[in-house]
Amino acid sequence: MRTTRAGLADVARRAGVSPATASRVLSGSGPASPASRAAVLAAAEQLDYRPHPVARQLAGGSGSRVVFAVRDERADILRDPFVTRATAAMAAALLPYAMGVALRHVGLDCAADLDELAGDRGLAALVLAGHDRAMPAALPPRLRGRTAVIGAGGADVDSAAGVGVLLTHLYLLGRRRIALIAGPAWLAASAAPVAAYRELTRSAGLPARIVRGDFTSARGRVAARAVLRRWPDTDAIATVSDATALGALQALAGLGIRVPDDVAVTGFDDVPLASAVSPALSTATHPVEEIAAAAVRSALGEVVPVTLFPSSPVFRATA
Amino acid sequence: MRTTRAGLADVARRAGVSPATASRVLSGSGPASPASRAAVLAAAEQLDYRPHPVARQLAGGSGSRVVFAVRDERADILRDPFVTRATAAMAAALLPYAMGVALRHVGLDCAADLDELAGDRGLAALVLAGHDRAMPAALPPRLRGRTAVIGAGGADVDSAAGVGVLLTHLYLLGRRRIALIAGPAWLAASAAPVAAYRELTRSAGLPARIVRGDFTSARGRVAARAVLRRWPDTDAIATVSDATALGALQALAGLGIRVPDDVAVTGFDDVPLASAVSPALSTATHPVEEIAAAAVRSALGEVVPVTLFPSSPVFRATA
DNA sequence: CTGTTAGCGCATTCAC
DNA sequence: GTGAATGCGCTAACAG
């Protein structure tokens, strides 16, 4: 049993080449003859060589961790199901990179926080969520090229299409007075669903009933009550988050309104327990794991195709 | 504007001491005279010095990331609400350490995986969840002292007391035929709640009705149906996970059984949406953020008091 | 208590 | 295509 792990020097020696050559073939960059390439690979195999991630990061100057910065008014956004799920997904995606993710909250006015992050030499990349339209352009120079964004303009779900399908479904169900509990106005990602809603209601000749929410169920309760107070004949409520939808369901239950008989409800995101509530929530499911992984890879400099991720409707009991 | 960040050498030069002394005071370890300490601190302040985490980790040989390994039969345990929440909490707790967390699943038989982790020189610490009783003792030597465990024997919630309070509550509600949907038998953390249940039913002269579940709502549905088939007069179902409880609620709804009138139900953990379902779930809330932070700190070698974290009942609508 | 001397393990200039 | 130096930024061992 070897007491200490084989290093690059050991591999090089065994392969009969210099450490530089060994480094070139093992790190995949730089020229190398087929012969020495094979020798190095074989030696690495035999010695069970594993590069030392930290040394590699120091020498390469790349930093060792990804920071996931979530912008929101509330600090407890870090407990939001979407945030925890995305964080876990990044943590899983970073495993093969020998890196990890750190999580932090930043307020709506976060220029100073971003500057601080820009000065962190241990930072490999930054993933940002909760941005508004102006932020990506206002990033500190040092962060440029190593920042990815989750939501509008970055790794994003096709929320316009997703909400569109849900709204269409409600329409086909015979609903004609559909309200939307939208996301907060300061959030860039809020725009697409609202646009989709406006477009569909306009073209179908339906009234537009929009109320702002956030991503909490408490706000969903309040918003649903507001909707029914203002437009008592509402027969469907679409939302842009499951938490909001569940809050709305509670409000409706409290008002003695039957779901979906009197009012249909749709969520968005398909949180883990959306299928486990009763009535089970109709919503749209999103590949959050893939989105988070794409964001991480993009932030780390890989070129990932900038496609919108699909939003697939899941029709359960509430709509 | 300085084009490159101040390094330790710059600080030392400005403070009129050697880099070694500067390192000693800035890293907090090693002796230093009050005079040079003050000088170094002042210089660091003026230069806005930030240590380079990666260099520090390389020189110190400490590794740069924490791996959270979750042991379970299913690979999609990584999407479990508790796991994602704990992962996010660790990611947040690691921010000040300039480290990050990576997430990985390991199967029930994970000796090989642990060996592989032991060979990773970038690993600062390991946090393990889903262990059985034998695992902590069977850890590879290299992992010793830098591994912490979440659940029985490590950073754990006082689940015996927590379940005990819930059961007592059910008893005080007049329930006398209380079933328990327990955790999987291979899990060390499953033991305490079962013991508490057995103790309480025995001392109160109640029948013991135990069924095994896991942490999915699907299994909760099945288990609840099994309970009612086997003991049709059951008037309460206690569980050890909210997902299980929500599954049970669905099963009961499907059978036309009223909650809590006919059968009361309790969950465990207070997932974000437990309060947002209707009927709202009675459960116990746990400081997962603190637990995860304690696990991380412990794994990194800090001495954290080994206390059980409190389990606080939250009585809502289902019990 | 302090400075000097060596590395930590690898990537990357350069010459050859 | 290859090897010999040099450096990444800091900590740790030693001698003073």
Short mmCIF file of C-alpha atoms in Angstrom, two decimals, chain A residues 6-302:
data_model
loop_
_atom_site.label_atom_id
_atom_site.label_comp_id
_atom_site.label_asym_id
_atom_site.label_seq_id
_atom_site.Cartn_x
_atom_site.Cartn_y
_atom_site.Cartn_z
CA ALA A 6 1.15 9.34 -6.99
CA GLY A 7 1.84 12.83 -8.28
CA LEU A 8 2.43 14.17 -11.71
CA ALA A 9 6.16 13.73 -11.25
CA ASP A 10 5.72 10.03 -10.54
CA VAL A 11 3.66 9.56 -13.65
CA ALA A 12 6.19 11.44 -15.75
CA ARG A 13 9.09 9.42 -14.40
CA ARG A 14 7.36 6.14 -15.02
CA ALA A 15 6.39 7.18 -18.52
CA GLY A 16 9.91 8.34 -19.26
CA VAL A 17 8.91 11.87 -20.06
CA SER A 18 9.13 15.22 -18.33
CA PRO A 19 6.49 16.51 -15.93
CA ALA A 20 5.64 19.15 -18.49
CA THR A 21 4.76 16.59 -21.10
CA ALA A 22 2.80 14.56 -18.63
CA SER A 23 0.90 17.66 -17.65
CA ARG A 24 0.13 18.42 -21.26
CA VAL A 25 -1.42 15.09 -22.00
CA LEU A 26 -3.22 14.73 -18.70
CA SER A 27 -4.69 18.18 -18.75
CA GLY A 28 -5.63 17.71 -22.37
CA SER A 29 -4.07 20.89 -23.61
CA GLY A 30 -0.88 21.27 -25.55
CA PRO A 31 0.88 19.10 -28.09
CA ALA A 32 2.10 15.58 -27.43
CA SER A 33 3.24 12.77 -29.66
CA PRO A 34 1.06 9.70 -29.79
CA ALA A 35 3.88 7.70 -28.26
CA SER A 36 4.39 9.82 -25.18
CA ARG A 37 0.67 10.33 -24.88
CA ALA A 38 0.14 6.61 -24.65
CA ALA A 39 3.02 6.19 -22.23
CA VAL A 40 1.71 8.87 -19.93
CA LEU A 41 -1.81 7.56 -20.01
CA ALA A 42 -0.60 4.08 -19.24
CA ALA A 43 1.56 5.26 -16.39
CA ALA A 44 -1.27 7.30 -14.95
CA GLU A 45 -3.50 4.28 -15.18
CA GLN A 46 -1.03 2.00 -13.46
CA LEU A 47 -0.26 4.47 -10.72
CA ASP A 48 -3.93 5.29 -10.28
CA TYR A 49 -3.01 8.91 -10.67
CA ARG A 50 -5.53 11.55 -9.63
CA PRO A 51 -4.66 15.15 -10.20
CA HIS A 52 -4.67 17.35 -7.16
CA PRO A 53 -7.57 19.72 -7.82
CA VAL A 54 -6.34 22.46 -5.54
CA ALA A 55 -2.86 22.53 -7.02
CA ARG A 56 -4.35 22.57 -10.46
CA GLN A 57 -6.61 25.45 -9.56
CA LEU A 58 -3.76 27.42 -8.05
CA ALA A 59 -1.48 26.92 -11.00
CA GLY A 60 -4.23 27.56 -13.46
CA GLY A 61 -5.53 30.52 -11.52
CA SER A 62 -9.06 29.32 -11.88
CA GLY A 63 -10.55 29.39 -8.42
CA SER A 64 -12.13 26.51 -6.64
CA ARG A 65 -15.76 27.19 -6.13
CA VAL A 66 -18.90 28.50 -7.72
CA VAL A 67 -21.00 30.99 -5.85
CA PHE A 68 -24.72 30.95 -6.38
CA ALA A 69 -26.01 34.41 -5.57
CA VAL A 70 -29.74 34.75 -5.23
CA ARG A 71 -31.13 38.22 -5.43
CA ASP A 72 -34.32 38.89 -3.55
CA GLU A 73 -35.89 41.18 -1.03
CA ARG A 74 -36.14 38.46 1.57
CA ALA A 75 -33.08 36.72 2.96
CA ASP A 76 -35.02 33.53 3.54
CA ILE A 77 -35.29 33.10 -0.19
CA LEU A 78 -32.42 30.69 0.43
CA ARG A 79 -35.01 28.29 1.81
CA ASP A 80 -37.23 28.56 -1.24
CA PRO A 81 -37.79 25.15 -2.83
CA PHE A 82 -36.57 26.30 -6.21
CA VAL A 83 -33.42 27.75 -4.74
CA THR A 84 -32.61 24.70 -2.66
CA ARG A 85 -33.29 22.42 -5.58
CA ALA A 86 -31.16 24.46 -7.93
CA THR A 87 -28.38 24.64 -5.36
CA ALA A 88 -28.41 20.90 -4.88
CA ALA A 89 -28.41 20.41 -8.62
CA MET A 90 -25.36 22.63 -8.97
CA ALA A 91 -23.65 20.82 -6.14
CA ALA A 92 -24.25 17.59 -8.01
CA ALA A 93 -23.15 19.03 -11.34
CA LEU A 94 -19.90 20.31 -9.84
CA LEU A 95 -18.83 16.92 -8.56
CA PRO A 96 -16.87 15.98 -11.70
CA TYR A 97 -15.23 19.39 -11.76
CA ALA A 98 -13.82 18.88 -8.30
CA MET A 99 -15.52 22.04 -7.21
CA GLY A 100 -18.32 22.97 -4.92
CA VAL A 101 -21.00 25.57 -4.68
CA ALA A 102 -21.48 28.22 -2.02
CA LEU A 103 -24.78 29.97 -1.60
CA ARG A 104 -25.46 33.55 -0.77
CA HIS A 105 -28.28 35.98 -0.71
CA VAL A 106 -27.98 39.49 -2.12
CA GLY A 107 -30.48 42.26 -1.81
CA LEU A 108 -32.19 43.99 -4.70
CA ASP A 109 -29.49 46.63 -4.63
CA CYS A 110 -26.46 44.41 -4.84
CA ALA A 111 -23.76 46.32 -6.68
CA ALA A 112 -21.53 46.32 -3.63
CA ASP A 113 -22.01 42.61 -3.09
CA LEU A 114 -21.08 41.89 -6.66
CA ASP A 115 -17.97 44.00 -6.31
CA GLU A 116 -17.01 42.03 -3.28
CA LEU A 117 -17.50 38.80 -5.16
CA ALA A 118 -15.42 40.14 -7.99
CA GLY A 119 -12.54 40.56 -5.56
CA ASP A 120 -12.66 36.97 -4.39
CA ARG A 121 -9.77 35.11 -5.94
CA GLY A 122 -11.16 31.74 -4.90
CA LEU A 123 -14.19 32.27 -7.08
CA ALA A 124 -14.29 30.10 -10.15
CA ALA A 125 -17.63 31.31 -11.39
CA LEU A 126 -20.79 33.06 -10.38
CA VAL A 127 -24.34 31.99 -10.99
CA LEU A 128 -26.95 34.62 -10.53
CA ALA A 129 -30.67 34.28 -10.01
CA GLY A 130 -33.29 36.91 -9.44
CA HIS A 131 -31.75 39.49 -11.72
CA ASP A 132 -33.53 42.35 -13.33
CA ARG A 133 -33.04 43.46 -16.89
CA ALA A 134 -30.15 45.81 -16.20
CA MET A 135 -27.94 43.60 -14.05
CA PRO A 136 -26.17 41.39 -16.57
CA ALA A 137 -24.84 44.45 -18.32
CA ALA A 138 -23.73 46.10 -15.09
CA LEU A 139 -21.56 43.22 -13.92
CA PRO A 140 -18.09 44.05 -12.59
CA PRO A 141 -15.46 43.42 -15.28
CA ARG A 142 -13.74 40.64 -13.36
CA LEU A 143 -16.99 38.72 -13.31
CA ARG A 144 -17.57 39.01 -17.02
CA GLY A 145 -17.24 35.76 -18.82
CA ARG A 146 -17.48 33.77 -15.68
CA THR A 147 -21.02 34.58 -14.75
CA ALA A 148 -24.16 32.77 -15.79
CA VAL A 149 -27.67 33.75 -15.11
CA ILE A 150 -30.67 31.62 -14.29
CA GLY A 151 -33.89 33.00 -15.63
CA ALA A 152 -34.65 35.42 -18.44
CA GLY A 153 -31.62 35.88 -20.65
CA GLY A 154 -29.76 32.88 -19.35
CA ALA A 155 -30.49 29.27 -18.55
CA ASP A 156 -34.21 29.63 -18.56
CA VAL A 157 -37.37 27.70 -18.97
CA ASP A 158 -39.67 28.61 -21.81
CA SER A 159 -42.12 30.16 -19.41
CA ALA A 160 -44.08 31.96 -22.07
CA ALA A 161 -44.85 28.69 -23.75
CA GLY A 162 -45.35 26.92 -20.44
CA VAL A 163 -47.82 29.42 -19.12
CA GLY A 164 -49.40 29.54 -22.54
CA VAL A 165 -50.14 25.84 -22.50
CA LEU A 166 -51.62 26.06 -19.04
CA LEU A 167 -53.80 29.00 -20.01
CA THR A 168 -54.93 27.25 -23.15
CA HIS A 169 -55.81 24.23 -21.11
CA LEU A 170 -57.94 26.39 -18.83
CA TYR A 171 -59.62 27.87 -21.86
CA LEU A 172 -60.38 24.46 -23.30
CA LEU A 173 -61.87 23.57 -19.95
CA GLY A 174 -64.37 26.31 -20.60
CA ARG A 175 -62.86 28.93 -18.34
CA ARG A 176 -63.34 32.42 -19.64
CA ARG A 177 -62.46 34.64 -16.70
CA ILE A 178 -58.91 33.64 -15.95
CA ALA A 179 -56.81 35.65 -13.51
CA LEU A 180 -53.03 35.59 -13.34
CA ILE A 181 -50.99 35.93 -10.18
CA ALA A 182 -47.72 37.08 -11.71
CA GLY A 183 -44.21 37.38 -10.32
CA PRO A 184 -42.71 40.53 -8.84
CA ALA A 185 -42.20 43.39 -11.23
CA TRP A 186 -38.51 43.84 -10.42
CA LEU A 187 -37.71 40.36 -11.67
CA ALA A 188 -36.68 39.98 -15.29
CA ALA A 189 -38.17 36.51 -15.46
CA SER A 190 -41.58 37.89 -14.61
CA ALA A 191 -42.05 39.50 -17.98
CA ALA A 192 -42.49 36.52 -20.28
CA PRO A 193 -45.46 34.91 -18.51
CA VAL A 194 -47.24 38.24 -18.31
CA ALA A 195 -46.67 38.85 -21.99
CA ALA A 196 -47.96 35.40 -22.82
CA TYR A 197 -51.02 35.97 -20.68
CA ARG A 198 -51.76 39.34 -22.26
CA GLU A 199 -51.37 37.92 -25.71
CA LEU A 200 -53.66 34.98 -25.10
CA THR A 201 -56.40 36.89 -23.31
CA ARG A 202 -56.34 39.56 -25.96
CA SER A 203 -56.56 37.18 -28.88
CA ALA A 204 -59.30 35.18 -27.17
CA GLY A 205 -61.21 38.27 -26.19
CA LEU A 206 -60.95 37.51 -22.49
CA PRO A 207 -60.61 40.08 -19.74
CA ALA A 208 -57.08 40.65 -18.36
CA ARG A 209 -56.86 40.22 -14.60
CA ILE A 210 -53.37 40.47 -13.26
CA VAL A 211 -52.23 40.65 -9.66
CA ARG A 212 -48.62 40.65 -8.52
CA GLY A 213 -47.32 37.93 -6.25
CA ASP A 214 -43.95 36.67 -5.17
CA PHE A 215 -42.89 33.11 -4.57
CA THR A 216 -44.46 32.58 -1.18
CA SER A 217 -47.69 30.83 -0.36
CA ALA A 218 -48.60 33.60 2.05
CA ARG A 219 -48.60 36.07 -0.79
CA GLY A 220 -50.53 33.56 -2.87
CA ARG A 221 -53.29 33.53 -0.28
CA VAL A 222 -53.50 37.28 -0.22
CA ALA A 223 -53.38 37.58 -3.97
CA ALA A 224 -56.12 35.01 -4.49
CA ARG A 225 -58.37 36.82 -2.07
CA ALA A 226 -57.65 40.08 -3.85
CA VAL A 227 -58.55 38.52 -7.16
CA LEU A 228 -61.90 37.28 -5.91
CA ARG A 229 -62.72 40.48 -4.19
CA ARG A 230 -62.01 42.48 -7.29
CA TRP A 231 -63.42 40.06 -9.85
CA PRO A 232 -65.87 37.77 -8.03
CA ASP A 233 -66.79 35.84 -11.16
CA THR A 234 -63.25 34.60 -11.76
CA ASP A 235 -63.32 30.94 -12.74
CA ALA A 236 -59.62 30.17 -12.95
CA ILE A 237 -56.42 31.37 -11.36
CA ALA A 238 -53.10 30.78 -13.05
CA THR A 239 -49.91 31.39 -11.13
CA VAL A 240 -46.22 31.37 -11.85
CA SER A 241 -45.16 29.34 -8.80
CA ASP A 242 -46.46 26.30 -7.01
CA ALA A 243 -46.17 27.97 -3.64
CA THR A 244 -48.38 30.75 -4.86
CA ALA A 245 -50.86 28.24 -6.22
CA LEU A 246 -50.96 26.33 -2.95
CA GLY A 247 -51.57 29.56 -1.09
CA ALA A 248 -54.38 30.33 -3.50
CA LEU A 249 -55.87 26.89 -2.88
CA GLN A 250 -55.88 27.60 0.82
CA ALA A 251 -57.59 30.92 0.31
CA LEU A 252 -60.21 29.30 -1.88
CA ALA A 253 -60.80 26.56 0.65
CA GLY A 254 -61.21 29.19 3.32
CA LEU A 255 -63.81 30.95 1.21
CA GLY A 256 -65.72 27.76 0.62
CA ILE A 257 -64.94 27.80 -3.06
CA ARG A 258 -64.58 24.40 -4.70
CA VAL A 259 -61.54 23.52 -6.77
CA PRO A 260 -61.66 22.90 -9.64
CA ASP A 261 -65.47 23.05 -9.89
CA ASP A 262 -65.82 26.73 -9.12
CA VAL A 263 -62.32 27.93 -9.72
CA ALA A 264 -59.49 26.04 -11.41
CA VAL A 265 -55.92 26.65 -10.29
CA THR A 266 -52.57 26.05 -11.93
CA GLY A 267 -49.10 26.26 -10.46
CA PHE A 268 -45.68 26.44 -12.04
CA ASP A 269 -42.51 24.45 -11.41
CA ASP A 270 -43.83 21.16 -10.07
CA VAL A 271 -42.22 21.20 -6.67
CA PRO A 272 -41.56 17.75 -5.21
CA LEU A 273 -44.77 17.63 -3.25
CA ALA A 274 -47.10 19.21 -5.77
CA SER A 275 -48.35 15.76 -6.66
CA ALA A 276 -48.77 14.82 -3.04
CA VAL A 277 -51.24 17.47 -1.99
CA SER A 278 -54.96 17.03 -2.33
CA PRO A 279 -56.36 18.10 -4.59
CA ALA A 280 -53.18 17.40 -6.50
CA LEU A 281 -51.84 20.49 -8.18
CA SER A 282 -51.94 20.95 -11.91
CA THR A 283 -48.74 22.66 -12.87
CA ALA A 284 -45.84 22.58 -15.28
CA THR A 285 -42.73 20.60 -14.65
CA HIS A 286 -39.27 21.92 -15.42
CA PRO A 287 -35.86 20.32 -15.71
CA VAL A 288 -34.36 22.33 -12.87
CA GLU A 289 -31.44 19.93 -12.62
CA GLU A 290 -30.54 20.46 -16.24
CA ILE A 291 -31.03 24.19 -15.98
CA ALA A 292 -28.75 24.41 -12.98
CA ALA A 293 -26.16 22.21 -14.61
CA ALA A 294 -26.26 24.29 -17.77
CA ALA A 295 -25.83 27.46 -15.76
CA VAL A 296 -22.85 26.05 -13.94
CA ARG A 297 -21.19 24.84 -17.09
CA SER A 298 -21.82 28.09 -18.84
CA ALA A 299 -20.43 30.06 -15.92
CA LEU A 300 -17.33 27.89 -15.98
CA GLY A 301 -16.72 28.89 -19.54
CA GLU A 302 -18.09 25.94 -21.42
#
